[in-house]
């Protein structure tokens, strides 16, 4: 994102600059990009094509031809067309073009301070939209639903492994999973952590730490469980206790979950055995 919209050397900023430079050209714009961004990890060039450049997007590299960039960025309409639309008897059409001078940048029009209004290009409008989007994202907690196409034929019951794998890779899903597993992918609050794993502690240890504050209690419990189950350590840690949450490495979480499920299964078996004994005893006594 910085490579594209950063000022004053981002791609959009340099494109706007080239639009106002006398005798600016698409080839000149591309050569300036080469000079400024060669060596950037997200930027590449094609030596055999001087009017092309490559941006290494998250999903993969994309090659762009700069031919026509300046004309498309200016997105200008003839002044006679604008004047005609402003004079329309249809109020809807007229209102759409009354803000033309501000929106699409008639450089001859001045603002209240007497300065000429800057011409709004397609790239600058895109940057404004991107800024609004980023501000919205920063204020929210977005969740994404990723749709995968099982085959390119739009037919049911056909699954192409290579196509799906490619979608997962280009969509960043595999990389996100790797990053998550390398960090602390499992999190829960102090109270839930205590309720989930206290049953794994020896009875005497559980009684000793049960009355501690929630954070200290969670820390003491995990310290004991780390030694008790010899939890696998990554980068010196298997778990971490924060101000409000407890964080688990994937390997440590799997060990604790397996121990917890085993413990619950054994307890469930005992409960079932006791209940079956009660039923059989009642039936025996009834027959007597």
Short mmCIF file of C-alpha atoms in Angstrom, two decimals:
data_model
loop_
_atom_site.label_atom_id
_atom_site.label_comp_id
_atom_site.label_asym_id
_atom_site.label_seq_id
_atom_site.Cartn_x
_atom_site.Cartn_y
_atom_site.Cartn_z
CA UNK A 1 0.00 0.00 0.00
CA UNK A 2 2.85 2.42 0.81
CA UNK A 3 4.47 1.75 -2.55
CA UNK A 4 1.26 2.73 -4.29
CA UNK A 5 -0.06 5.69 -2.31
CA UNK A 6 2.83 7.08 -0.25
CA UNK A 7 3.73 10.74 -0.86
CA UNK A 8 5.73 12.08 -2.62
CA UNK A 9 7.29 8.99 -4.22
CA UNK A 10 4.37 6.58 -4.36
CA UNK A 11 3.19 5.36 -7.75
CA UNK A 12 -0.04 7.39 -7.63
CA UNK A 13 1.75 10.55 -6.48
CA UNK A 14 4.32 10.23 -9.28
CA UNK A 15 1.52 9.60 -11.79
CA UNK A 16 -0.28 12.79 -10.71
CA UNK A 17 3.00 14.70 -10.93
CA UNK A 18 3.64 13.44 -14.45
CA UNK A 19 0.14 14.53 -15.48
CA UNK A 20 0.93 18.20 -14.70
CA UNK A 21 4.50 18.19 -16.02
CA UNK A 22 4.80 19.82 -19.48
CA UNK A 23 5.29 17.18 -22.16
CA UNK A 24 4.74 14.41 -19.63
CA UNK A 25 4.51 10.97 -21.18
CA UNK A 26 3.70 7.40 -20.25
CA UNK A 27 7.25 6.29 -21.00
CA UNK A 28 8.65 9.13 -18.88
CA UNK A 29 6.40 8.11 -16.00
CA UNK A 30 7.57 4.50 -16.25
CA UNK A 31 11.26 5.50 -16.41
CA UNK A 32 10.83 7.60 -13.26
CA UNK A 33 9.27 4.61 -11.50
CA UNK A 34 12.24 2.47 -12.54
CA UNK A 35 14.69 5.05 -11.22
CA UNK A 36 12.88 5.60 -7.92
CA UNK A 37 11.73 2.11 -6.94
CA UNK A 38 14.27 -0.30 -8.44
CA UNK A 39 15.38 -2.47 -5.56
CA UNK A 40 12.08 -2.23 -3.68
CA UNK A 41 10.92 -5.70 -2.64
CA UNK A 42 7.45 -5.02 -4.03
CA UNK A 43 8.62 -3.52 -7.33
CA UNK A 44 10.29 -5.10 -10.33
CA UNK A 45 11.10 -4.21 -13.94
CA UNK A 46 11.10 -5.92 -17.32
CA UNK A 47 14.33 -4.92 -19.03
CA UNK A 48 13.08 -5.86 -22.49
CA UNK A 49 9.95 -3.71 -22.08
CA UNK A 50 10.80 -0.10 -21.07
CA UNK A 51 7.12 0.87 -20.73
CA UNK A 52 6.27 -1.95 -18.33
CA UNK A 53 6.70 -2.38 -14.58
CA UNK A 54 5.82 -5.14 -12.12
CA UNK A 55 4.22 -4.88 -8.68
CA UNK A 56 4.63 -7.87 -6.39
CA UNK A 57 1.20 -7.98 -4.80
CA UNK A 58 0.40 -10.25 -1.86
CA UNK A 59 -1.29 -12.72 -4.20
CA UNK A 60 1.60 -12.65 -6.70
CA UNK A 61 3.43 -10.43 -9.22
CA UNK A 62 1.40 -8.45 -11.77
CA UNK A 63 2.92 -6.73 -14.82
CA UNK A 64 1.49 -3.35 -15.88
CA UNK A 65 1.87 -1.51 -19.17
CA UNK A 66 2.10 2.26 -18.66
CA UNK A 67 0.65 2.97 -22.10
CA UNK A 68 -2.35 5.27 -21.71
CA UNK A 69 -1.84 5.77 -17.96
CA UNK A 70 -1.72 9.57 -18.16
CA UNK A 71 -4.84 9.95 -20.30
CA UNK A 72 -6.80 7.52 -18.15
CA UNK A 73 -5.66 9.22 -14.97
CA UNK A 74 -6.76 12.70 -16.14
CA UNK A 75 -10.22 11.39 -17.06
CA UNK A 76 -11.16 14.71 -18.62
CA UNK A 77 -14.33 15.73 -20.39
CA UNK A 78 -14.50 18.48 -22.96
CA UNK A 79 -15.55 21.89 -21.52
CA UNK A 80 -18.36 22.16 -24.06
CA UNK A 81 -19.81 18.85 -22.83
CA UNK A 82 -19.64 20.04 -19.22
CA UNK A 83 -21.25 23.40 -20.08
CA UNK A 84 -24.02 21.64 -21.98
CA UNK A 85 -24.76 19.34 -19.05
CA UNK A 86 -24.76 22.26 -16.60
CA UNK A 87 -27.39 24.00 -18.70
CA UNK A 88 -29.67 20.99 -18.76
CA UNK A 89 -33.33 21.52 -17.86
CA UNK A 90 -33.26 18.23 -15.98
CA UNK A 91 -32.42 19.05 -12.36
CA UNK A 92 -30.81 15.66 -11.73
CA UNK A 93 -28.39 16.01 -14.64
CA UNK A 94 -27.66 19.66 -13.80
CA UNK A 95 -26.84 18.87 -10.16
CA UNK A 96 -24.47 16.10 -11.19
CA UNK A 97 -22.33 18.60 -13.10
CA UNK A 98 -22.58 21.62 -10.80
CA UNK A 99 -19.79 20.15 -8.67
CA UNK A 100 -17.69 19.33 -11.74
CA UNK A 101 -15.13 22.09 -11.14
CA UNK A 102 -14.38 20.72 -7.67
CA UNK A 103 -14.62 17.04 -8.42
CA UNK A 104 -12.90 16.78 -11.78
CA UNK A 105 -10.63 19.76 -11.53
CA UNK A 106 -11.13 22.68 -13.83
CA UNK A 107 -7.80 24.35 -13.14
CA UNK A 108 -9.14 27.73 -14.20
CA UNK A 109 -11.59 27.83 -11.30
CA UNK A 110 -10.37 29.33 -8.04
CA UNK A 111 -11.47 28.56 -4.53
CA UNK A 112 -12.49 31.00 -1.78
CA UNK A 113 -8.88 31.86 -0.93
CA UNK A 114 -8.14 32.79 -4.52
CA UNK A 115 -5.93 29.77 -5.21
CA UNK A 116 -6.54 27.55 -8.17
CA UNK A 117 -8.19 24.29 -7.30
CA UNK A 118 -6.01 21.23 -7.73
CA UNK A 119 -7.14 18.84 -10.40
CA UNK A 120 -8.62 15.67 -8.96
CA UNK A 121 -7.43 12.67 -10.93
CA UNK A 122 -8.56 9.07 -10.95
CA UNK A 123 -5.58 8.04 -8.81
CA UNK A 124 -6.17 10.77 -6.22
CA UNK A 125 -9.83 9.82 -6.00
CA UNK A 126 -8.79 6.19 -5.52
CA UNK A 127 -6.39 7.23 -2.75
CA UNK A 128 -9.19 9.09 -0.98
CA UNK A 129 -11.42 6.02 -1.21
CA UNK A 130 -8.59 3.82 0.07
CA UNK A 131 -7.99 6.14 3.04
CA UNK A 132 -11.69 6.06 3.93
CA UNK A 133 -11.66 2.26 3.68
CA UNK A 134 -8.57 1.94 5.89
CA UNK A 135 -10.10 4.28 8.49
CA UNK A 136 -13.25 2.16 8.53
CA UNK A 137 -11.24 -1.06 8.86
CA UNK A 138 -9.21 0.41 11.73
CA UNK A 139 -12.42 1.18 13.62
CA UNK A 140 -13.90 -2.30 13.19
CA UNK A 141 -13.04 -5.93 13.78
CA UNK A 142 -13.58 -7.36 10.29
CA UNK A 143 -14.21 -11.02 9.56
CA UNK A 144 -13.87 -12.41 6.07
CA UNK A 145 -15.64 -15.29 4.38
CA UNK A 146 -13.38 -16.79 1.73
CA UNK A 147 -15.12 -18.61 -1.10
CA UNK A 148 -13.24 -21.35 -2.94
CA UNK A 149 -14.13 -22.57 -6.40
CA UNK A 150 -13.74 -26.37 -6.45
CA UNK A 151 -13.40 -26.55 -10.24
CA UNK A 152 -13.35 -24.19 -13.25
CA UNK A 153 -16.27 -25.97 -14.94
CA UNK A 154 -19.02 -24.84 -12.56
CA UNK A 155 -20.04 -28.48 -12.16
CA UNK A 156 -21.00 -30.29 -8.92
CA UNK A 157 -19.05 -33.17 -7.35
CA UNK A 158 -15.77 -32.24 -9.06
CA UNK A 159 -12.84 -31.24 -6.85
CA UNK A 160 -9.55 -30.14 -8.42
CA UNK A 161 -6.87 -30.17 -5.76
CA UNK A 162 -4.34 -28.04 -7.66
CA UNK A 163 -6.89 -25.31 -8.39
CA UNK A 164 -8.06 -25.13 -4.77
CA UNK A 165 -4.48 -25.12 -3.46
CA UNK A 166 -3.64 -22.25 -5.81
CA UNK A 167 -6.64 -20.25 -4.54
CA UNK A 168 -5.61 -20.84 -0.93
CA UNK A 169 -2.03 -19.79 -1.66
CA UNK A 170 -2.93 -16.66 -3.66
CA UNK A 171 -5.58 -15.69 -1.12
CA UNK A 172 -2.97 -15.74 1.64
CA UNK A 173 -4.81 -18.42 3.61
CA UNK A 174 -1.87 -20.82 3.85
CA UNK A 175 0.51 -18.05 4.86
CA UNK A 176 -1.95 -16.78 7.46
CA UNK A 177 -2.23 -20.28 8.95
CA UNK A 178 1.56 -20.61 9.08
CA UNK A 179 1.91 -17.25 10.80
CA UNK A 180 -0.86 -18.10 13.25
CA UNK A 181 0.68 -21.46 14.14
CA UNK A 182 4.11 -19.87 14.59
CA UNK A 183 2.68 -17.44 17.14
CA UNK A 184 -0.08 -17.97 19.71
CA UNK A 185 -3.09 -19.15 17.70
CA UNK A 186 -5.18 -20.17 20.74
CA UNK A 187 -6.34 -17.57 23.24
CA UNK A 188 -8.80 -17.48 26.11
CA UNK A 189 -9.41 -15.34 29.19
CA UNK A 190 -8.02 -16.17 32.63
CA UNK A 191 -11.26 -17.57 34.03
CA UNK A 192 -11.97 -19.88 31.09
CA UNK A 193 -8.40 -21.15 31.17
CA UNK A 194 -8.76 -22.05 34.85
CA UNK A 195 -12.11 -23.78 34.35
CA UNK A 196 -10.84 -25.77 31.36
CA UNK A 197 -7.58 -27.09 32.77
CA UNK A 198 -7.82 -27.08 36.57
CA UNK A 199 -9.02 -30.68 36.47
CA UNK A 200 -5.56 -31.71 35.24
CA UNK A 201 -3.93 -30.49 38.45
CA UNK A 202 -3.38 -32.71 41.49
CA UNK A 203 -6.07 -32.00 44.09
CA UNK A 204 -3.67 -30.51 46.62
CA UNK A 205 -2.11 -28.14 44.04
CA UNK A 206 -5.53 -27.04 42.86
CA UNK A 207 -6.54 -26.13 46.42
CA UNK A 208 -3.35 -24.13 46.97
CA UNK A 209 -3.74 -21.85 43.97
CA UNK A 210 -7.54 -21.70 43.73
CA UNK A 211 -7.81 -18.56 45.90
CA UNK A 212 -5.24 -16.51 44.01
CA UNK A 213 -6.27 -13.62 41.70
CA UNK A 214 -7.33 -14.84 38.25
CA UNK A 215 -4.12 -13.82 36.43
CA UNK A 216 -1.80 -15.23 39.11
CA UNK A 217 -3.91 -18.36 39.34
CA UNK A 218 -3.69 -18.96 35.60
CA UNK A 219 0.07 -18.37 35.64
CA UNK A 220 0.63 -20.77 38.56
CA UNK A 221 -1.54 -23.42 36.95
CA UNK A 222 0.28 -23.23 33.59
CA UNK A 223 3.69 -23.28 35.27
CA UNK A 224 2.75 -26.51 37.01
CA UNK A 225 1.17 -28.07 33.91
CA UNK A 226 4.23 -27.19 31.81
CA UNK A 227 6.37 -29.30 34.14
CA UNK A 228 3.74 -31.99 34.67
CA UNK A 229 3.19 -32.68 30.95
CA UNK A 230 6.60 -31.49 29.69
CA UNK A 231 4.93 -29.11 27.23
CA UNK A 232 6.91 -28.51 24.02
CA UNK A 233 8.67 -25.13 24.07
CA UNK A 234 9.05 -22.81 21.06
CA UNK A 235 11.33 -19.76 21.32
CA UNK A 236 11.60 -20.35 25.06
CA UNK A 237 7.85 -20.38 25.73
CA UNK A 238 4.90 -22.75 25.45
CA UNK A 239 2.27 -20.43 26.97
CA UNK A 240 2.05 -16.79 27.99
CA UNK A 241 -0.27 -14.99 30.40
CA UNK A 242 -1.25 -11.46 29.44
CA UNK A 243 -3.25 -8.76 31.18
CA UNK A 244 -6.61 -10.19 30.12
CA UNK A 245 -5.86 -13.29 28.02
CA UNK A 246 -3.86 -16.50 28.13
CA UNK A 247 -1.95 -17.42 24.97
CA UNK A 248 -1.07 -20.96 23.89
CA UNK A 249 1.44 -22.21 21.33
CA UNK A 250 -0.20 -24.72 19.02
CA UNK A 251 1.88 -27.70 20.18
CA UNK A 252 1.33 -26.94 23.86
CA UNK A 253 -2.41 -26.47 23.33
CA UNK A 254 -2.69 -29.83 21.57
CA UNK A 255 -0.95 -31.61 24.44
CA UNK A 256 -3.21 -29.99 27.06
CA UNK A 257 -6.34 -30.64 25.03
CA UNK A 258 -5.43 -34.31 24.59
CA UNK A 259 -4.82 -34.64 28.35
CA UNK A 260 -8.09 -32.86 29.12
CA UNK A 261 -10.09 -35.09 26.76
CA UNK A 262 -8.47 -38.21 28.21
CA UNK A 263 -9.29 -37.06 31.75
CA UNK A 264 -12.92 -36.30 30.87
CA UNK A 265 -13.30 -39.63 29.07
CA UNK A 266 -12.08 -41.51 32.14
CA UNK A 267 -14.40 -39.55 34.41
CA UNK A 268 -17.33 -40.15 32.06
CA UNK A 269 -16.59 -43.87 32.11
CA UNK A 270 -16.67 -43.86 35.92
CA UNK A 271 -19.99 -41.98 35.96
CA UNK A 272 -21.48 -44.42 33.48
CA UNK A 273 -20.23 -47.38 35.53
CA UNK A 274 -21.77 -45.98 38.74
CA UNK A 275 -25.09 -45.30 37.03
CA UNK A 276 -25.24 -48.75 35.44
CA UNK A 277 -24.48 -50.27 38.86
CA UNK A 278 -27.40 -48.33 40.36
CA UNK A 279 -29.77 -49.54 37.63
CA UNK A 280 -28.67 -53.17 37.98
CA UNK A 281 -29.00 -53.01 41.79
CA UNK A 282 -32.54 -51.61 41.51
CA UNK A 283 -33.51 -54.33 39.07
CA UNK A 284 -32.02 -57.01 41.35
CA UNK A 285 -33.82 -55.69 44.40
CA UNK A 286 -37.09 -55.46 42.45
CA UNK A 287 -36.86 -59.14 41.50
CA UNK A 288 -36.33 -60.10 45.11
#
